[in-house]
Tab-separated table of C-alpha atoms and ligand atoms in Angstrom:
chain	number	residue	atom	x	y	z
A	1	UNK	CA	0.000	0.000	0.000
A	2	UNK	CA	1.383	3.392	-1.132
A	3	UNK	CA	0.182	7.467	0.401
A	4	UNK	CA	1.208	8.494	-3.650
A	5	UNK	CA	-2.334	10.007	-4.772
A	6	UNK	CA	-4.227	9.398	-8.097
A	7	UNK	CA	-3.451	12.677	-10.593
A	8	UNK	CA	-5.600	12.391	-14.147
A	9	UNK	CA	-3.297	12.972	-17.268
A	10	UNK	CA	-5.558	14.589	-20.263
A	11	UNK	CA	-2.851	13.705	-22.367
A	12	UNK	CA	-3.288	9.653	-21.710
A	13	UNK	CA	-7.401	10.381	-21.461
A	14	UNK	CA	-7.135	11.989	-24.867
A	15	UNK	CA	-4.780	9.006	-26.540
A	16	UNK	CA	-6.723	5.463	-24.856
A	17	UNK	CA	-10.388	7.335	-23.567
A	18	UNK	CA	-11.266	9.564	-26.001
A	19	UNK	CA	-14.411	6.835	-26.836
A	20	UNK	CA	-16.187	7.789	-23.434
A	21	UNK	CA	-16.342	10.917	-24.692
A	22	UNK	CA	-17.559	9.758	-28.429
A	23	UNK	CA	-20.054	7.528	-26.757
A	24	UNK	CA	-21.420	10.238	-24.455
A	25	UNK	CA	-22.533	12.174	-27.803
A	26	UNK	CA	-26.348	9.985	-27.270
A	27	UNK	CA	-26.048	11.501	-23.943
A	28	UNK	CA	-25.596	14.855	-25.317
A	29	UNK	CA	-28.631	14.410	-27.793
A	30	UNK	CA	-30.806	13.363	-24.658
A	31	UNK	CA	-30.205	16.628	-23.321
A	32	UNK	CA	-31.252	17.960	-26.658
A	33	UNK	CA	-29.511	21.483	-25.226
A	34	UNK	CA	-31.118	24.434	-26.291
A	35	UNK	CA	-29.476	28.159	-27.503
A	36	UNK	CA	-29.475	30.322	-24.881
A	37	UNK	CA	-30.168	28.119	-22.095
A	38	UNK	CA	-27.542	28.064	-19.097
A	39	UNK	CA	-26.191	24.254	-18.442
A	40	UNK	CA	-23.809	22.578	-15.967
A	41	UNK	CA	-21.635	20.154	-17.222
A	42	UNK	CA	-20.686	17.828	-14.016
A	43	UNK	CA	-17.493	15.820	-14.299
A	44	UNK	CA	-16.449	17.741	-17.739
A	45	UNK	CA	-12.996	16.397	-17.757
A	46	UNK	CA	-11.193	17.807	-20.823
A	47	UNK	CA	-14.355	19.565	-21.983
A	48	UNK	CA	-14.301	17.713	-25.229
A	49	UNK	CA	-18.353	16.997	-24.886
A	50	UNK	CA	-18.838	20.463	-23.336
A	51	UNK	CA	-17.492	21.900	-26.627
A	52	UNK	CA	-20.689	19.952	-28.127
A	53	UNK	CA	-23.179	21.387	-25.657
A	54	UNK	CA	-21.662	25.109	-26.430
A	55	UNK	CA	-21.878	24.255	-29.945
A	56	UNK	CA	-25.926	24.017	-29.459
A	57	UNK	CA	-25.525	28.045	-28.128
A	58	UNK	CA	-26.127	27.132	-24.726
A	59	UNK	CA	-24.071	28.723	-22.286
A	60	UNK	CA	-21.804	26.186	-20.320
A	61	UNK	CA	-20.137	25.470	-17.013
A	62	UNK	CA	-17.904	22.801	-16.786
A	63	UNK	CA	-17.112	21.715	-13.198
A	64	UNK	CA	-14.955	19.139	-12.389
A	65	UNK	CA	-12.486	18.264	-9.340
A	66	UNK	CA	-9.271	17.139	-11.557
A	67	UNK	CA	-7.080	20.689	-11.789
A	68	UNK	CA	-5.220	18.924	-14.573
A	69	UNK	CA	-8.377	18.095	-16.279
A	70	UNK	CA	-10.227	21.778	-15.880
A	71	UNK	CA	-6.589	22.885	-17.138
A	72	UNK	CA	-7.435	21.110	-20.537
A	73	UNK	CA	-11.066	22.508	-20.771
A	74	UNK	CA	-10.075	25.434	-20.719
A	75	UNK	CA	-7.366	25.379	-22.837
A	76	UNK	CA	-10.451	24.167	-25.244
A	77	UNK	CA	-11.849	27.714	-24.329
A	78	UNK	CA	-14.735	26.549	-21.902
A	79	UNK	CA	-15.351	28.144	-19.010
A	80	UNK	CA	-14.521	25.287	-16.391
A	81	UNK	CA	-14.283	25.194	-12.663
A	82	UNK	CA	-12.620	23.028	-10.447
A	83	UNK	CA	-15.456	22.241	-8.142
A	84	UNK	CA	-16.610	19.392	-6.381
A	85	UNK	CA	-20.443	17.635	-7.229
A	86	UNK	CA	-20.615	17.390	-3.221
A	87	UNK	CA	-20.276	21.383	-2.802
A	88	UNK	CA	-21.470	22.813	-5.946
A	89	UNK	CA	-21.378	26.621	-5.238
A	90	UNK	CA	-24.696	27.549	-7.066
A	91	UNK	CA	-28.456	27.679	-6.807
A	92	UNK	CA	-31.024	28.329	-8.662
A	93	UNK	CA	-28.201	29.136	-11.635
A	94	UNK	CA	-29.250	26.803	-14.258
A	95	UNK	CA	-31.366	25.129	-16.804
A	96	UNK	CA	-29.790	21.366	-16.778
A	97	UNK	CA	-27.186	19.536	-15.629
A	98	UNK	CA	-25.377	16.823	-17.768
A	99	UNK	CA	-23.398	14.612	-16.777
A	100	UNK	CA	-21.518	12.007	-18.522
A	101	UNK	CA	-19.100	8.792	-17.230
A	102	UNK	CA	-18.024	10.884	-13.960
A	103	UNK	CA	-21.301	10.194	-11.294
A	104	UNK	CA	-19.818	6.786	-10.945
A	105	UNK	CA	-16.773	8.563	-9.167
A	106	UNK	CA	-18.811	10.362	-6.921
A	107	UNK	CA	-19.375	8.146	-4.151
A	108	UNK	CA	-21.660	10.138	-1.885
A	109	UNK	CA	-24.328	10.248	-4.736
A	110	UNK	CA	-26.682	11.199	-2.556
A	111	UNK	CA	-25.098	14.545	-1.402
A	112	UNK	CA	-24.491	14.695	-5.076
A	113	UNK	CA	-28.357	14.501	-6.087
A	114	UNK	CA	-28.869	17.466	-3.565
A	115	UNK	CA	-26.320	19.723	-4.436
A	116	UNK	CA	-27.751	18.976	-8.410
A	117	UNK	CA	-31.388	19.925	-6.986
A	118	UNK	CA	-30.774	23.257	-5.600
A	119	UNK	CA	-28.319	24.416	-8.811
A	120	UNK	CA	-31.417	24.064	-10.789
A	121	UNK	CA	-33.732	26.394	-11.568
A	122	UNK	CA	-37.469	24.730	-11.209
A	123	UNK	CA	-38.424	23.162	-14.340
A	124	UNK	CA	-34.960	22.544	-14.997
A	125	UNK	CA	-33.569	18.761	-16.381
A	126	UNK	CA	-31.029	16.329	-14.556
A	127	UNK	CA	-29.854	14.168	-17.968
A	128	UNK	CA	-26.955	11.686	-17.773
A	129	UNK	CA	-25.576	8.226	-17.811
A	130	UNK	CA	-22.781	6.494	-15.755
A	131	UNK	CA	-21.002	3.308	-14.557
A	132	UNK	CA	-24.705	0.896	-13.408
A	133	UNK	CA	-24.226	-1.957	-11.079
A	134	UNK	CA	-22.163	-4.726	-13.070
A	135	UNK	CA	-19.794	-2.008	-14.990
A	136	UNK	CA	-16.664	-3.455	-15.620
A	137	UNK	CA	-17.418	-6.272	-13.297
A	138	UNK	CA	-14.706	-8.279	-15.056
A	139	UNK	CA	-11.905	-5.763	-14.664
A	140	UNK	CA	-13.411	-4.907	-11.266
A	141	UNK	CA	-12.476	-8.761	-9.878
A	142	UNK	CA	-9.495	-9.396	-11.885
A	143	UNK	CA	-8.188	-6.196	-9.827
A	144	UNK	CA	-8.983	-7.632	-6.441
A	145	UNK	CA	-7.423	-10.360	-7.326
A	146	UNK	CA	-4.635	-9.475	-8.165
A	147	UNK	CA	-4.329	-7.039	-5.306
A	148	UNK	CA	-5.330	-9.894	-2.937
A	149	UNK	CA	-2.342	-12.013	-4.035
A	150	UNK	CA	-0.495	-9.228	-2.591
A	151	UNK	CA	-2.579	-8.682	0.678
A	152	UNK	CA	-3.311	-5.009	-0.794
A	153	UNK	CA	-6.711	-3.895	0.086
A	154	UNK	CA	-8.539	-1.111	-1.843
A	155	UNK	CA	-12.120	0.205	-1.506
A	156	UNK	CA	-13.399	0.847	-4.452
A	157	UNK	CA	-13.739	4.096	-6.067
A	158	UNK	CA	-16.693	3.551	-8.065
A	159	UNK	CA	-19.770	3.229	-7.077
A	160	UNK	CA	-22.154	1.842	-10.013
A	161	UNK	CA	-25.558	1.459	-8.469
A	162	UNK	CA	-28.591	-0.504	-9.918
A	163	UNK	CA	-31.260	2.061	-11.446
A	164	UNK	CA	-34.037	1.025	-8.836
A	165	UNK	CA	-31.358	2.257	-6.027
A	166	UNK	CA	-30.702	5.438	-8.394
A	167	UNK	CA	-34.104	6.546	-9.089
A	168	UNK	CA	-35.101	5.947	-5.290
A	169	UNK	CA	-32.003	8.747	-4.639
A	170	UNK	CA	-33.375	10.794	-6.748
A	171	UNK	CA	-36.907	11.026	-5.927
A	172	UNK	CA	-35.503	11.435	-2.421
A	173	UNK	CA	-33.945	14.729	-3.653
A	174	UNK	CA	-37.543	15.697	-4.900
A	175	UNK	CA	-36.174	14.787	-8.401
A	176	UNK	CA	-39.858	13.744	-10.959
A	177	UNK	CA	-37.941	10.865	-12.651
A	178	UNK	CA	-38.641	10.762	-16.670
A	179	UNK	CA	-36.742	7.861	-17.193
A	180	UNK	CA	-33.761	5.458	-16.008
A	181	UNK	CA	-32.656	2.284	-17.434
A	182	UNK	CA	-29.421	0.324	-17.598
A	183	UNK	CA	-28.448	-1.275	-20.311
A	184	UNK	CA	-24.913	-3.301	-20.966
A	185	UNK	CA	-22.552	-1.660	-23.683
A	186	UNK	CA	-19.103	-3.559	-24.411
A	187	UNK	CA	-16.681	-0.943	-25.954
A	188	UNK	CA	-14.111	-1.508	-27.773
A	189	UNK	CA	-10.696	-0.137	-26.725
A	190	UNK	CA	-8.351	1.569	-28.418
A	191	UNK	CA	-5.424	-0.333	-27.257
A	192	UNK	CA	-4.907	-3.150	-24.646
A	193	UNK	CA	-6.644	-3.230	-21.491
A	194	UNK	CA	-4.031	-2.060	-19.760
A	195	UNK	CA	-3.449	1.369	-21.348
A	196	UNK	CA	-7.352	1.659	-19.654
A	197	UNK	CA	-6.381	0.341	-16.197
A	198	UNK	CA	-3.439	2.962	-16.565
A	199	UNK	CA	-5.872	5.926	-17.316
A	200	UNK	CA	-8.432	5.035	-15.665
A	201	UNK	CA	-8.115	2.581	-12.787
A	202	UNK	CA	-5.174	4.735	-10.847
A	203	UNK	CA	-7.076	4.222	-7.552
A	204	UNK	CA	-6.097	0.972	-7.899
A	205	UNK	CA	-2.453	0.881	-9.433
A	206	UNK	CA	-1.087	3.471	-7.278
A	207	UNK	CA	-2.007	1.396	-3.629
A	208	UNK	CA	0.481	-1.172	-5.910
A	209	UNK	CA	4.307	0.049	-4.737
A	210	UNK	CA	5.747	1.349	-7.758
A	211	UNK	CA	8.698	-1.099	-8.665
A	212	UNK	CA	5.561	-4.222	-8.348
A	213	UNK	CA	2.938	-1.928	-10.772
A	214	UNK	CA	4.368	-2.884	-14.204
A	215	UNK	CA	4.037	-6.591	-13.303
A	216	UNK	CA	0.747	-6.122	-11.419
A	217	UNK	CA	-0.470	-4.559	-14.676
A	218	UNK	CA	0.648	-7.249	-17.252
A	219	UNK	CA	-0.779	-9.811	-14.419
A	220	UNK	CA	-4.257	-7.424	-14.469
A	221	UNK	CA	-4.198	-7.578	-18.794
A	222	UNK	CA	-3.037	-11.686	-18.657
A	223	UNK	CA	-6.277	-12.384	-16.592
A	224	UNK	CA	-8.159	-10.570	-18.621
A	225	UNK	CA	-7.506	-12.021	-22.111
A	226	UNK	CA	-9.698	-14.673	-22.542
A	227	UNK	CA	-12.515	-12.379	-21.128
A	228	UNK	CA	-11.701	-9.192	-22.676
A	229	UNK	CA	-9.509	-10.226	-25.699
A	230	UNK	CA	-10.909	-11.235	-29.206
A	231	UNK	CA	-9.372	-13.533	-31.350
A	232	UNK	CA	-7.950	-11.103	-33.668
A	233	UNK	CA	-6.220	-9.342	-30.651
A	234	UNK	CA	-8.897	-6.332	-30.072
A	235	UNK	CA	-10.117	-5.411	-26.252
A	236	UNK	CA	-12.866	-4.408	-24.853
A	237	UNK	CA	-14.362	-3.250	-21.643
A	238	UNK	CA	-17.736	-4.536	-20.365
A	239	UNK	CA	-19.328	-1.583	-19.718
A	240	UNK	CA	-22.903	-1.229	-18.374
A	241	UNK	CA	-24.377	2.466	-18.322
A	242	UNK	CA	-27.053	3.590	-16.434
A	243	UNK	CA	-28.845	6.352	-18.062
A	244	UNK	CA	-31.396	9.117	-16.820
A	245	UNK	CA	-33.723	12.029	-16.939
A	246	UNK	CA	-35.417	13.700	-14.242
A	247	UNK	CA	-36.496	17.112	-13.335
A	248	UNK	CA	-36.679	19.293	-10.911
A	249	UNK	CA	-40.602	20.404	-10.327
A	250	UNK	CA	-42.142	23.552	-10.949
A	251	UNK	CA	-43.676	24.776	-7.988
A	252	UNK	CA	-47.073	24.357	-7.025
A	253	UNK	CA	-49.866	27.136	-8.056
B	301	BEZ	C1	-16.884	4.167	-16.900
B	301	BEZ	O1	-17.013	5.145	-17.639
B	301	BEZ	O2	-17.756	3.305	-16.815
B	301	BEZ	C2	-15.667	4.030	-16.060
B	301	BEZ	C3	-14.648	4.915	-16.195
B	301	BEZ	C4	-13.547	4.808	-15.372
B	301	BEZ	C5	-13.484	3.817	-14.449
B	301	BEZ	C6	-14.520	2.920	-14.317
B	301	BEZ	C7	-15.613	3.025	-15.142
């Protein structure tokens, strides 16, 4: 077990994630974002959806807690914050919020939900999709595993509910829920799985002690290959996405 903290590099996000962001584009169309109309963008990373929502003439706030990651949004031109979903500094302030592939990292959801409630105007939409219970359930135990072997013990920093557990949150926040589902969506990588564990899955690698994490890796990526591995050497990940609508209510005559 190491103290060395997870930092997010845009640079490896841009070269072996850039598909999360390509996939959130249904996500975007969802949200069906409006000129003129004032929307959050929660977990933004490097902006490169944001640009998308801007590019409907909405006006756009990207928050997100990565420094790094806000550094590359805005080098995209977006005006992004570095803010945390469990203290959003706003009420009232906008039409939606959109979030794509970052609630799964938020792990007190609930807090999350509430903070979400009060930065929307009433009326206003709650449209996203995330990591739903099963997500990467492969690459989740062939982690543990491997950490195990080592008597390394990590709590997970993802937490991918089921959509009954999700919708109860919301409607808890006061949220009217439209619509949430879960559905399971393999995606293909753009290089081995272990360029993904390595961009994605630092939680994990950096409780490994540094001069152990290259083998730990290739002993993550050998467990993984008759899962995750096709025949003609292509990976994917064995995603499952939860995806949602809600609103906040008008209030009452
Ligand atoms: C996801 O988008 O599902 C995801 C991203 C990073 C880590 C785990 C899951």
């Amino acid at each position: 077990m190491t103290d060395e903290p997870f930092v997010w590099s845009p640079e490896r996000y841009g070269e072996h994630a850039r598909f999360v962001s390509d996939l959130g584009m249904s996500v975007v169309d969802l949200l069906a974002p409006r000129p003129g109309e004032r929307i959050l963008d929660l977990g933004c990373g490097d902006g490169a959806l944001t640009l998308h929502i801007v590019a409907a003439g909405s006006t756009v706030v990207g928050v997100d807690s990565s420094p790094d990651m806000v550094a590359a949004a805005r080098a995209r031109g977006l005006d992004a914050r570095v803010e945390s979903g469990t203290a959003l500094p706003y009420a009232a302030a906008f039409d939606a919020v959109f979030s794509n592939a970052a609630l799964h990292w938020m792990l007190d959801l609930e807090r999350v939900i509430v903070e979400v409630h009060r930065s929307l105007v009433a009326g206003g939409r709650f449209v996203g999709e995330f990591g739903a219970h099963g997500n990467v359930a492969t690459i989740v135990e062939a982690l543990h595993t491997a950490l195990d072997r080592r008597g390394i013990s990590v709590a997970s920093p993802w937490r991918f509910p089921h959509p009954a557990e999700f919708e109860a949150l919301l409607r808890a926040s006061g949220f009217d829920v439209g619509a949430v589902s879960s559905f399971p969506r393999p995606a293909a990588l753009p290089g081995d799985v272990g360029a993904w564990l390595e961009t994605l899955a630092g939680p994990y690698l950096v409780a490994v002690p540094r001069r152990e994490r290259a083998f730990f890796v290739a002993e993550v990526v050998d467990a993984l290959r008759p899962d995750l591995c096709d025949d003609a050497g292509g990976w994917s990940a064995d995603y499952v996405r939860l995806r949602f609508s809600a609103t906040k209510p008008t209030a009452p005559d």
